[in-house]
XYZ file of C-alpha atoms in Angstrom:
592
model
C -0.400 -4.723 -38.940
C -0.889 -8.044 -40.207
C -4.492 -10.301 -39.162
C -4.030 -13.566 -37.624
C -5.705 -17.124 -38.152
C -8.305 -16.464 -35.798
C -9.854 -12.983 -37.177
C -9.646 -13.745 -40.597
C -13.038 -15.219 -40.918
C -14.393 -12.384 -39.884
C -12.589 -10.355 -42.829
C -13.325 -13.271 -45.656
C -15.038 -10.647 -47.768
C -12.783 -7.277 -46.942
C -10.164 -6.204 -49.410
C -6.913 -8.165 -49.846
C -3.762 -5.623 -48.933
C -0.393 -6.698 -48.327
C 1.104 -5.425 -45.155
C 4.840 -4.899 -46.321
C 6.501 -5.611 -49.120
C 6.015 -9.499 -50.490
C 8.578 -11.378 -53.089
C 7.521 -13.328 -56.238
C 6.906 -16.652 -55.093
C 5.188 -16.079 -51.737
C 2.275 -17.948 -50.968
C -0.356 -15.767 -49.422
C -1.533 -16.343 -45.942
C -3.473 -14.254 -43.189
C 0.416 -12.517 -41.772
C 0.832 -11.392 -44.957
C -2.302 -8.745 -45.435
C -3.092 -5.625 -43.489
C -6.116 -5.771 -41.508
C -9.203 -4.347 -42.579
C -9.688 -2.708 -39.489
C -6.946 0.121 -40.519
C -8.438 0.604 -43.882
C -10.441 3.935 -43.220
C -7.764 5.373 -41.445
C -5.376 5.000 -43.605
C -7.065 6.045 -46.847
C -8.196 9.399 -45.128
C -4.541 9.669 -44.596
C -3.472 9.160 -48.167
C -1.650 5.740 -47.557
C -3.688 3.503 -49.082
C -6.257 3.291 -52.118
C -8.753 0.917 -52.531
C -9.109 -0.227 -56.266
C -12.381 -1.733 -58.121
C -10.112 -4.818 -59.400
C -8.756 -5.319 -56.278
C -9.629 -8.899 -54.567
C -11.384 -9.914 -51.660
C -9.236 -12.109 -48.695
C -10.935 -15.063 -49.168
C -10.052 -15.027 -53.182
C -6.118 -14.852 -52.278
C -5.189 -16.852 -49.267
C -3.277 -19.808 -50.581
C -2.720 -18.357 -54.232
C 1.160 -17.526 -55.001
C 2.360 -14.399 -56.210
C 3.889 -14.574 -60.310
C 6.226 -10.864 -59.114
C 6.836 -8.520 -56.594
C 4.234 -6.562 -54.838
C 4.831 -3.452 -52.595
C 3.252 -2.818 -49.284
C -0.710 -1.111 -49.079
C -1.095 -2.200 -52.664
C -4.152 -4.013 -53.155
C -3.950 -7.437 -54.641
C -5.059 -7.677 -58.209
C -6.002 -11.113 -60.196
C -2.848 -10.116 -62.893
C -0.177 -10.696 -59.996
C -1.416 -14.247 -58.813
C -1.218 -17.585 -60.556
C -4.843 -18.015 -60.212
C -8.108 -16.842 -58.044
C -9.956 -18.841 -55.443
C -13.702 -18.881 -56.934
C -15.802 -17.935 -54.536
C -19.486 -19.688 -54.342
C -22.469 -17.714 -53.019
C -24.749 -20.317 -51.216
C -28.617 -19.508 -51.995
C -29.099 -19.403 -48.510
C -26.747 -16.667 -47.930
C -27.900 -14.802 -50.794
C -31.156 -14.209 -49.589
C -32.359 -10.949 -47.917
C -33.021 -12.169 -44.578
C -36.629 -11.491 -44.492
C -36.725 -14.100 -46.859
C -34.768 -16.663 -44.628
C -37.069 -19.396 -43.236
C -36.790 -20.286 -39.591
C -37.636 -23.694 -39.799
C -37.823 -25.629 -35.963
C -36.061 -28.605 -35.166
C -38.139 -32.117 -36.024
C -39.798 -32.757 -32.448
C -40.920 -36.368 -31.190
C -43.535 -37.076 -28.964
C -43.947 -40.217 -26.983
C -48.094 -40.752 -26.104
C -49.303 -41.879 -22.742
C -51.521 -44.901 -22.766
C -55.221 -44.074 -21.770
C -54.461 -46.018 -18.284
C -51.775 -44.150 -17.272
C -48.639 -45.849 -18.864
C -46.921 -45.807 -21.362
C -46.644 -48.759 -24.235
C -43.094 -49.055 -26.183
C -43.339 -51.957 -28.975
C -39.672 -52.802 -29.949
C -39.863 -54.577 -33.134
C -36.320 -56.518 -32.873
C -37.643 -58.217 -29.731
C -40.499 -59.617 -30.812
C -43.633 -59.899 -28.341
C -41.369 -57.409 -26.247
C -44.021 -54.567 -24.698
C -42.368 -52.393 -21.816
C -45.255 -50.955 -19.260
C -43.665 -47.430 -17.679
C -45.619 -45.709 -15.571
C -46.526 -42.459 -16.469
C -44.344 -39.244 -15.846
C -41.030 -41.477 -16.479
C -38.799 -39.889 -18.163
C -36.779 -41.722 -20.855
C -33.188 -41.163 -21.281
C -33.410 -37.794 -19.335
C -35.579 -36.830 -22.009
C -38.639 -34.838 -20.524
C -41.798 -37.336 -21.928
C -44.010 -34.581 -24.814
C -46.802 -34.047 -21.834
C -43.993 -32.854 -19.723
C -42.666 -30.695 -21.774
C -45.517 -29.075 -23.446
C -46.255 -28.177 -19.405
C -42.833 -26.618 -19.098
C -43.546 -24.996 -22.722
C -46.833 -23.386 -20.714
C -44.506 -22.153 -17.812
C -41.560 -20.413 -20.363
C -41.995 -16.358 -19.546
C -44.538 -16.683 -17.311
C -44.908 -13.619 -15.166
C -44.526 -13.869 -11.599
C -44.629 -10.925 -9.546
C -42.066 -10.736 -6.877
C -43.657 -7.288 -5.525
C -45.781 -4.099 -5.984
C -44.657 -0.443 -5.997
C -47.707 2.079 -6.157
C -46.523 5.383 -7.117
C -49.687 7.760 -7.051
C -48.968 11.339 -8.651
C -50.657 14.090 -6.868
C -51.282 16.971 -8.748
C -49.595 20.403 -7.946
C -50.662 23.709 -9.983
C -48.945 26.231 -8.113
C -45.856 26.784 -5.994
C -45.162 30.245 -3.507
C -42.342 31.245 -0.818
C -44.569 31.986 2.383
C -44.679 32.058 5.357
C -45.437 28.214 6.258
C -44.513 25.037 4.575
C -47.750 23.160 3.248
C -49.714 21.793 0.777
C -53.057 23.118 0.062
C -55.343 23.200 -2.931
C -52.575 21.707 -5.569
C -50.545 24.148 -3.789
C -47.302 24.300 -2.175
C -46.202 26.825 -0.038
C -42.532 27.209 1.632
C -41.961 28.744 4.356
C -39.073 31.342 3.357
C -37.466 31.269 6.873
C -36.255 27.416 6.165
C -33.403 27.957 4.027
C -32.215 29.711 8.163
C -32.133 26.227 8.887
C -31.328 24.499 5.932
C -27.902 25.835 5.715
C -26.862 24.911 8.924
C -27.341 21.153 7.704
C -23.528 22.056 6.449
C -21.028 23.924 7.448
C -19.705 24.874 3.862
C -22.878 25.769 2.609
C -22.787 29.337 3.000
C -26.268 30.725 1.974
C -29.353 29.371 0.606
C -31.975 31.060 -1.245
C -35.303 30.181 -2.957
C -37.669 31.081 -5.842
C -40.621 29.772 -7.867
C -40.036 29.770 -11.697
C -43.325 29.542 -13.319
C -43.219 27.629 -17.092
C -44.408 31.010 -18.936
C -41.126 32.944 -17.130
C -38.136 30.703 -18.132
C -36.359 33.508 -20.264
C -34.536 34.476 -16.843
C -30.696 33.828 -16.017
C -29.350 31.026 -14.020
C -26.385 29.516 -12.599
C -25.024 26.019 -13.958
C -27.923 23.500 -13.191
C -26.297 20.984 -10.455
C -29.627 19.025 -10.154
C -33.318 18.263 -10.785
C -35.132 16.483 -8.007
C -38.679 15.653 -8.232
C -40.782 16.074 -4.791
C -41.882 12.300 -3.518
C -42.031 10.412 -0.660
C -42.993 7.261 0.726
C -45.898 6.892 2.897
C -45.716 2.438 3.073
C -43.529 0.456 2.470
C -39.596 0.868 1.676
C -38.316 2.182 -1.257
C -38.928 -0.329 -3.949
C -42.124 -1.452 -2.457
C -45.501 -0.222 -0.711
C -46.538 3.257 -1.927
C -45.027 6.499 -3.252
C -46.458 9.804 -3.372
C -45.145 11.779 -6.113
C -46.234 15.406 -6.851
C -46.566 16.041 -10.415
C -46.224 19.562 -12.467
C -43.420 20.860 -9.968
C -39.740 19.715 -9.376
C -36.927 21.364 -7.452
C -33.611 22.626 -9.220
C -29.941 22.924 -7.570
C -27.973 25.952 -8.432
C -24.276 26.605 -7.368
C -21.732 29.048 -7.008
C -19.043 29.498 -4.668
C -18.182 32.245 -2.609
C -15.890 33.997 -5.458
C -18.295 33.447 -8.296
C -17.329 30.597 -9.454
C -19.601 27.662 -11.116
C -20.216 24.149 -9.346
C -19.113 22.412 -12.594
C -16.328 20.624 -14.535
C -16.848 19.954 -18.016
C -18.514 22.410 -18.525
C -21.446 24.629 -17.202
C -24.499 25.181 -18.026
C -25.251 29.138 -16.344
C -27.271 31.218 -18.912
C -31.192 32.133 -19.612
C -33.009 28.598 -18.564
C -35.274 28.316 -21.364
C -31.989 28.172 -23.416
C -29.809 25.749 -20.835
C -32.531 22.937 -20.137
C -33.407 20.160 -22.496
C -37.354 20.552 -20.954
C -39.046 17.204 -21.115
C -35.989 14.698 -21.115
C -36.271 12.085 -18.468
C -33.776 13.998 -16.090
C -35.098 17.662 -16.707
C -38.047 19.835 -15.588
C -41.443 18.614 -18.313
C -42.650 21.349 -20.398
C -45.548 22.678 -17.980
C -43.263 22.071 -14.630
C -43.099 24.753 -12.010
C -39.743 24.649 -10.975
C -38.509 25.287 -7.462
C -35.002 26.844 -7.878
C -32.521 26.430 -4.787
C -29.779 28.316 -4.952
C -26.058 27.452 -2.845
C -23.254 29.475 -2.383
C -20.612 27.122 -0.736
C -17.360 27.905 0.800
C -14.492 29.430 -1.791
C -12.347 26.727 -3.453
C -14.465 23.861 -2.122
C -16.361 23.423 -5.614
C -13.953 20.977 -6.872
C -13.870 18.889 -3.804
C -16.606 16.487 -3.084
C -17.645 17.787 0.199
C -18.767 21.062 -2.025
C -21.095 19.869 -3.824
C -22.165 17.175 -1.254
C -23.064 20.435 1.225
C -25.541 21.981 -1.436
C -27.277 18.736 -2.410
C -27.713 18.229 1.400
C -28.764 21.454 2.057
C -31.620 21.330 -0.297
C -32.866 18.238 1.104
C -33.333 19.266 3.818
C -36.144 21.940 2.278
C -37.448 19.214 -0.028
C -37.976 16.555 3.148
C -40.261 19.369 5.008
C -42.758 19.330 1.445
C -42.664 15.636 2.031
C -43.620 15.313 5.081
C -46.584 17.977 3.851
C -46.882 15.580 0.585
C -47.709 12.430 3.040
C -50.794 14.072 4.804
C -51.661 15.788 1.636
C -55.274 14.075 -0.029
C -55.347 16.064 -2.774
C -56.515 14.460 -6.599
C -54.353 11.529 -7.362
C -54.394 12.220 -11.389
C -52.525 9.162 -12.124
C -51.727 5.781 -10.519
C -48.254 4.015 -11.520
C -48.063 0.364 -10.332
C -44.721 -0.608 -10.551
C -43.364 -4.242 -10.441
C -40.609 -6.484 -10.160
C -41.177 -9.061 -12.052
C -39.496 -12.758 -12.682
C -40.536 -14.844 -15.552
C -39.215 -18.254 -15.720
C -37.500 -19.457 -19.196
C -37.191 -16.213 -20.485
C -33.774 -14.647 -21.093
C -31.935 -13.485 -18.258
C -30.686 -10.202 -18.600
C -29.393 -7.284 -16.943
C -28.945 -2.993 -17.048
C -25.619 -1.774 -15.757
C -25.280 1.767 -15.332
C -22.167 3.049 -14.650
C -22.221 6.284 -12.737
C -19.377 8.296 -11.633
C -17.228 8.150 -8.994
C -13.722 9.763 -9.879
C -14.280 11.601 -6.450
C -13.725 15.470 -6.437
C -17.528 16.443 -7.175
C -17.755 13.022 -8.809
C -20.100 10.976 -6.965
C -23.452 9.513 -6.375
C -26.175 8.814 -3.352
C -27.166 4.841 -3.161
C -30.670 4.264 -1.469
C -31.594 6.451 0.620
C -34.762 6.548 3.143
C -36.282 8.748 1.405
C -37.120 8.531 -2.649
C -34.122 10.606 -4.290
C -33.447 11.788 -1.124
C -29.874 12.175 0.563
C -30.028 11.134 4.238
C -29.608 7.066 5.293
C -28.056 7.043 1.732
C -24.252 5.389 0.851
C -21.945 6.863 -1.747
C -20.503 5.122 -4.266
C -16.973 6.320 -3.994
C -16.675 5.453 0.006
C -18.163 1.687 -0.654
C -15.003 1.605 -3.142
C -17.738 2.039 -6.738
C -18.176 -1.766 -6.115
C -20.966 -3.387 -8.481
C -24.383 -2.858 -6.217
C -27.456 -4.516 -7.385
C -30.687 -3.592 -7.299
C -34.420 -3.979 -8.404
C -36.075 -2.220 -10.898
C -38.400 -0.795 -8.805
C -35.527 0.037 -6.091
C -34.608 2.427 -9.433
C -37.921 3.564 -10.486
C -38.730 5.049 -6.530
C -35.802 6.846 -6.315
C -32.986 4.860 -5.242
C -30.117 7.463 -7.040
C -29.384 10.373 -6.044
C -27.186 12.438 -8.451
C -24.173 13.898 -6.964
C -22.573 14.738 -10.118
C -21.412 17.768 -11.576
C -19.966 16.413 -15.146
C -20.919 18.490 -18.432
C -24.534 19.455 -18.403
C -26.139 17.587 -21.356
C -24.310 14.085 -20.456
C -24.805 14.370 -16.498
C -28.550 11.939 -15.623
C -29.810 13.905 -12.930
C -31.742 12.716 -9.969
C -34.694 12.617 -11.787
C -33.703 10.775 -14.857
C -33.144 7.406 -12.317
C -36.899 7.682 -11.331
C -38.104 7.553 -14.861
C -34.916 6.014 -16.625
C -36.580 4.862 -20.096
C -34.505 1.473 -20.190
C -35.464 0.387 -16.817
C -38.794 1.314 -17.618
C -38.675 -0.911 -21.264
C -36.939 -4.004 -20.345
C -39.192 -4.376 -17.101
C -42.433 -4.658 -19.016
C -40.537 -6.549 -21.968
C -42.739 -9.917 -21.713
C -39.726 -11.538 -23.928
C -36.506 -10.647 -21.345
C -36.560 -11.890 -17.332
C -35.021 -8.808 -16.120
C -32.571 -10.293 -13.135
C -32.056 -6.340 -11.522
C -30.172 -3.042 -12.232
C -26.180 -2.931 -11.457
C -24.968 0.488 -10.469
C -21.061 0.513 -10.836
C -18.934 3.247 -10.139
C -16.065 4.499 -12.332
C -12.662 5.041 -10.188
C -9.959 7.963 -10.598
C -7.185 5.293 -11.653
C -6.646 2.864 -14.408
C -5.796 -0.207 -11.715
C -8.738 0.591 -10.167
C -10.906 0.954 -12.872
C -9.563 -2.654 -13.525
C -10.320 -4.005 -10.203
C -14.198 -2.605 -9.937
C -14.262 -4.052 -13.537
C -13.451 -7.427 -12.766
C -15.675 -7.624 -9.873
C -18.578 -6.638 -12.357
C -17.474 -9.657 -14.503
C -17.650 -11.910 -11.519
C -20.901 -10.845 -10.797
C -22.413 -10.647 -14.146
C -20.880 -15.215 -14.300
C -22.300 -15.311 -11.061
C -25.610 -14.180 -11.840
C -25.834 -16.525 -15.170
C -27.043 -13.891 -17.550
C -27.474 -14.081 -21.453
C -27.000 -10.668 -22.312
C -26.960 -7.426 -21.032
C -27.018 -3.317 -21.365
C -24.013 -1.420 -20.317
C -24.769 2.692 -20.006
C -22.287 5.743 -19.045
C -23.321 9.257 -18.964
C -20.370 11.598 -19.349
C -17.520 10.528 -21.439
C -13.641 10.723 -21.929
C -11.739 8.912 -18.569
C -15.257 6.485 -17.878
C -15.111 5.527 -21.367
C -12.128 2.845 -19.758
C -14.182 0.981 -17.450
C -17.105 1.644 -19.838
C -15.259 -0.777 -22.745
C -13.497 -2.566 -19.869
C -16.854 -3.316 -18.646
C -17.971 -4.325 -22.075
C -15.191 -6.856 -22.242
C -15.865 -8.670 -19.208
C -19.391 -9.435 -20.649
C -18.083 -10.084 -23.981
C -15.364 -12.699 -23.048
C -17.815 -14.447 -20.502
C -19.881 -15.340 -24.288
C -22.529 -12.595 -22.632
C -24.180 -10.574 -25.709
C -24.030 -7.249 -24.584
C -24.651 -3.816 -25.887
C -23.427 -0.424 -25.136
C -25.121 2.778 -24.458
C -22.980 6.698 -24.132
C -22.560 9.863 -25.590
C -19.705 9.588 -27.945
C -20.412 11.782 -31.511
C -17.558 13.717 -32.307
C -16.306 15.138 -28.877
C -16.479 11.894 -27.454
C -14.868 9.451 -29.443
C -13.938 6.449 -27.770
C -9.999 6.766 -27.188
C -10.131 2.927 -26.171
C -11.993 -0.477 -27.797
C -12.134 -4.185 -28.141
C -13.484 -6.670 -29.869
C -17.040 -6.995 -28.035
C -17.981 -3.262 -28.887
C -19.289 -4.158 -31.813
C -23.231 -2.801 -30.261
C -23.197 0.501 -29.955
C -25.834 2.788 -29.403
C -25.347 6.413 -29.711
C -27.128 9.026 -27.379
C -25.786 12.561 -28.657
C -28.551 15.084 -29.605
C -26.425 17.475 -30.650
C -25.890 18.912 -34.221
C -22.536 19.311 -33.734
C -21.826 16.483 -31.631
C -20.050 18.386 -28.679
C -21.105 18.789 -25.194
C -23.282 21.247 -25.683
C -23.998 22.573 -21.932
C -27.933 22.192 -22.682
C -28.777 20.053 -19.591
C -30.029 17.021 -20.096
C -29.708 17.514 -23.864
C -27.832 14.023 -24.614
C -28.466 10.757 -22.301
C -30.773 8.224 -22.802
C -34.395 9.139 -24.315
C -37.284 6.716 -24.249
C -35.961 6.730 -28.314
C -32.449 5.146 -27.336
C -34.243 2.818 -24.953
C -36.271 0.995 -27.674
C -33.021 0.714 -29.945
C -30.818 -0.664 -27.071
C -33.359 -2.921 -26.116
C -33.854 -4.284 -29.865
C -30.281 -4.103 -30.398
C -29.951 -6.162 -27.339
C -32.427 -8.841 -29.095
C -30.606 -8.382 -32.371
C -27.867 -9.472 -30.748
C -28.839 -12.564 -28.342
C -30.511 -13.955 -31.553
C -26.595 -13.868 -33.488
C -28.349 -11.134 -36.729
C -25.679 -9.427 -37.935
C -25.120 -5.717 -36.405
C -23.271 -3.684 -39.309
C -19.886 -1.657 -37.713
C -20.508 1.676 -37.224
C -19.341 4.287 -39.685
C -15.650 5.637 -38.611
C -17.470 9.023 -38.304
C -20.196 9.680 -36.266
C -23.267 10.085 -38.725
C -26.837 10.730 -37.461
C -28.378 9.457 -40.515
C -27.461 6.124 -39.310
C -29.438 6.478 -36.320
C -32.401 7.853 -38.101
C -32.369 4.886 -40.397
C -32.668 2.456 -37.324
C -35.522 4.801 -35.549
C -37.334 4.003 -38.918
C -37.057 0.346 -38.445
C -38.319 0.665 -35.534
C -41.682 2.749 -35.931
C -39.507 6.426 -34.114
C -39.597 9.490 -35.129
C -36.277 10.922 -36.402
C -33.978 12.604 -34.181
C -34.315 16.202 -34.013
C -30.742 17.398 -33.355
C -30.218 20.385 -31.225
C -28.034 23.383 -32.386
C -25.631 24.027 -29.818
C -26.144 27.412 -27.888
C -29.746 27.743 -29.421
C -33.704 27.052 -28.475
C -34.682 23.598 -28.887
């Protein structure tokens, strides 16, 4: 497939191949050579090799061929009446940490000491203009003007407060009441009586404490991880949160025949083996974990209404420790002030997370009354996985809650959207003025995939951004609106940089010409779905290279294309250009 006028540039300094077969006496131009592009694929396929004598593009185009030259043959200086030389600029040449950023020459025009200003114009002689003050010449803001605005560029204005103080819980029990006493909570074992009757195909509910030291025991495939909070002023994304810290809950599901709530895969087995402990969406290493186990009606796991009855089910247990949590005054071991922030000058820019909504168990919660609650909450597949904005601190008190049951290490559970590491990092960035969080759906079919897509391109002109973060957890089908998504930004002149679990199982099957950012979040040796939950979405690691990629990016330095194959060495490299520790990949099916 030949390159056209407008993407050579881009492969001046690639190999010169000829497409098909070309007769003596052609004169070279872009339609004649393959594109670069195809290269890697086609020499791991044994139809093409690359030669040390072979040219570059930019030494052919133009130059005529002295005989005939057979398709995927590289171009060689022997079969051309001459070469195009080539000159390296010393600009160009230099490594770019020797490149000097030099500022544009800047004029200043000085105020006269009784408040105007004196212009002497020398071809009119005894000409002297008096202009007040603050005038502005030629819509040019006057030097004291501007050095003001200079003062106001990123300046942090705080639009509002979130408090989120962490109450300390060292022990959990089934009981006979619901309360909080001590750093201890106690559930009554009768509720899960009236929990289940919150839906009718929730068949039984039952509860247990797992303590950190006792996680070598079996489970069924991890639907969830919820952390306990609640809000006791304010609305969510404002006022303050309660959150108790060292215990979470954890969704379990089965139906009535046995069979796992999952899809792609499940992640049943010995917990200490099926949990990624300490990633953003899992249990933390010391957590007591509250495990809530559903058995829902036979055949109704793959619906949405399934999994929907087990999620609500459980709330229903979690809201009773809340309303304990908001009367509780035990030790507040950490405050969190949380806030949304505007600052003026500063890039605009913007996370979009795309979260599924294929239907089927594929779904999501959208804001709630309570923080990653499930009641007073829309999902995204009945508002039709529109584009919804909101804050960052609408994300960081618990505006998601996860619905969906998608492979294990790839699905961000409830609790990854309170503490999601790139909301978290491009909030307190002093250099970006984070405009909000988009949450975007991803439809069943292709036309509507295209439609949600286009809206998020409308909105992402509409809000005037200059660059942006696109994530996905899972991969294969939302890897569409994923690149679709990345080519709204892209052809709106939007920098933009993409986040996902792709490795070797999940390969992008489509592209374009804006995914040239890429950040990878597999933690897998392998690179497969490894049904460790949690195992690979975004870390606090990814989060810093996104964020610099991002910056990389808006600034025009050069991001290198990926190799064809994923390689984790490349990651590593970039984690040690940026001060992080090197991944430490995860053999599938064994202890982290």
């Amino acid at each position: 497939m030949s390159i056209t006028q407008e993407t050579v540039k881009a492969h001046l300094k690639d190999p010169a191949i000829f497409c098909c077969r070309r007769d003596k006496g052609t004169v070279i131009s872009p339609a004649d050579l393959e594109d670069p592009a195809l290269f890697e694929d086609m020499v791991d396929a044994g139809l093409l090799t690359l030669t040390d004598d072979g040219l570059t593009i930019e030494q052919v185009l133009g130059k005529t061929l002295v005989e005939d030259c057979e398709a995927l043959t590289p171009i060689t200086s022997n079969i051309l009446d001459g070469v195009n030389e080539v000159e390296e600029s010393v600009e160009s040449a230099k490594k770019p940490e020797e490149i000097e950023v030099i500022a544009p020459e800047q004029k200043e025009i000085f105020g006269g000491g009784n408040g105007m200003i004196h212009v002497k114009i020398d071809k009119l002689e005894g000409l002297t203009l008096d202009i007040p003050a603050g005038t502005s010449l030629g819509g040019t803001p006057l030097a004291g003007e501007a050095r003001k605005a200079e003062e106001k560029v990123g300046e942090k204005k705080v639009i509002r407060k979130l408090l989120k103080q962490h109450i300390k819980i060292d022990d959990a029990e089934i009981g006979k009441e619901t309360s909080i006493k001590d750093g201890k909570i106690t559930i009554d074992e009768e509720i899960v009586k009236k929990a289940v009757l919150e839906d009718s195909l929730c068949k039984s509910l039952t509860l247990d404490i797992i303590k950190p030291e006792d996680r070598h025991i079996y489970t069924e495939t991890i639907m969830d991880v919820v952390p306990i909070a609640t809000k006791v002023d304010g609305e969510i994304g404002s006022g303050v949160t309660k959150v108790a810290d060292g215990v979470v809950f954890m969704l379990t599901g089965v139906d009535e025949d046995g069979v796992q709530i999952h899809e792609f895969g499940s992640s049943e087995g010995y917990l200490d083996e099926k949990m990624y402990f300490g990633h953003p969406g899992c249990a933390d290493e010391g957590d007591i974990i509250i495990r809530c186990h559903a058995v829902i009606e036979r055949l109704s796991g793959m619906t949405r209404p399934g999994p929907f009855a087990a999620h609500k089910c459980q709330d229903y247990i979690i809201q009773a420790v809340r309303e304990e949590l908001k009367k509780y005054e035990g030790e507040v071991v950490r405050e969190e002030v949380c806030e949304d922030v505007r600052r003026k000058g500063a890039p605009r820019v913007v996370l979009i997370k795309e979260i599924m909504g294929q239907g089927a168990m594929h779904d999501n919660v959208l804001c709630p009354i309570e923080p990653c609650g499930v009641a007073g909450g829309q999902k995204n597949v009945d508002i039709g996985n529109v584009p919804v904005l909101l804050t960052p601190n609408q994300v960081r008190d618990g505006s998601i809650h996860a619905l969906t049951c998608i492979g294990p290490a790839t699905k961000e559970m409830t609790r990854h959207y309170i503490r999601e590491p790139l909301v978290e990092g491009l909030a307190t960035d002093s250099e970006f003025d984070l405009i909000g969080v988009v949450f975007v759906g991803s439809p069943q079919v292709n036309d509507e995939k295209l439609w949600v897509s286009e809206r998020l391109g409308s909105l992402l002109e509409g809000l005037d951004v200059d660059g942006c973060i696109i994530t996905t957890e899972g991969f294969g089908n939302n890897h569409i609106d994923f690149i679709e998504h990345i080519g709204q930004a892209g052809k709106r002149g939007i920098p933009v940089v993409g986040v996902s679990f792709c490795a070797y199982q999940g390969q992008l099957v489509v592209g374009n010409e804006y995914a040239t950012a890429m950040v990878e979040e597999n933690m897998d040796m392998g690179g497969f779905e490894n049904d460790v939950a949690g195992c690979s979405c975004v870390t606090p690691e990814v989060a810093v290279r996104a964020i610099q990629m991002l910056k990389n990016e808006m600034l025009g330095i050069e991001i290198k294309p990926a190799e064809k194959k994923w390689n984790n060495d490349v990651i590593n490299a970039n984690n040690k250009l940026l001060g992080l520790p090197e991944t430490e990949l995860l053999d599938s099916g064994t202890l982290h």
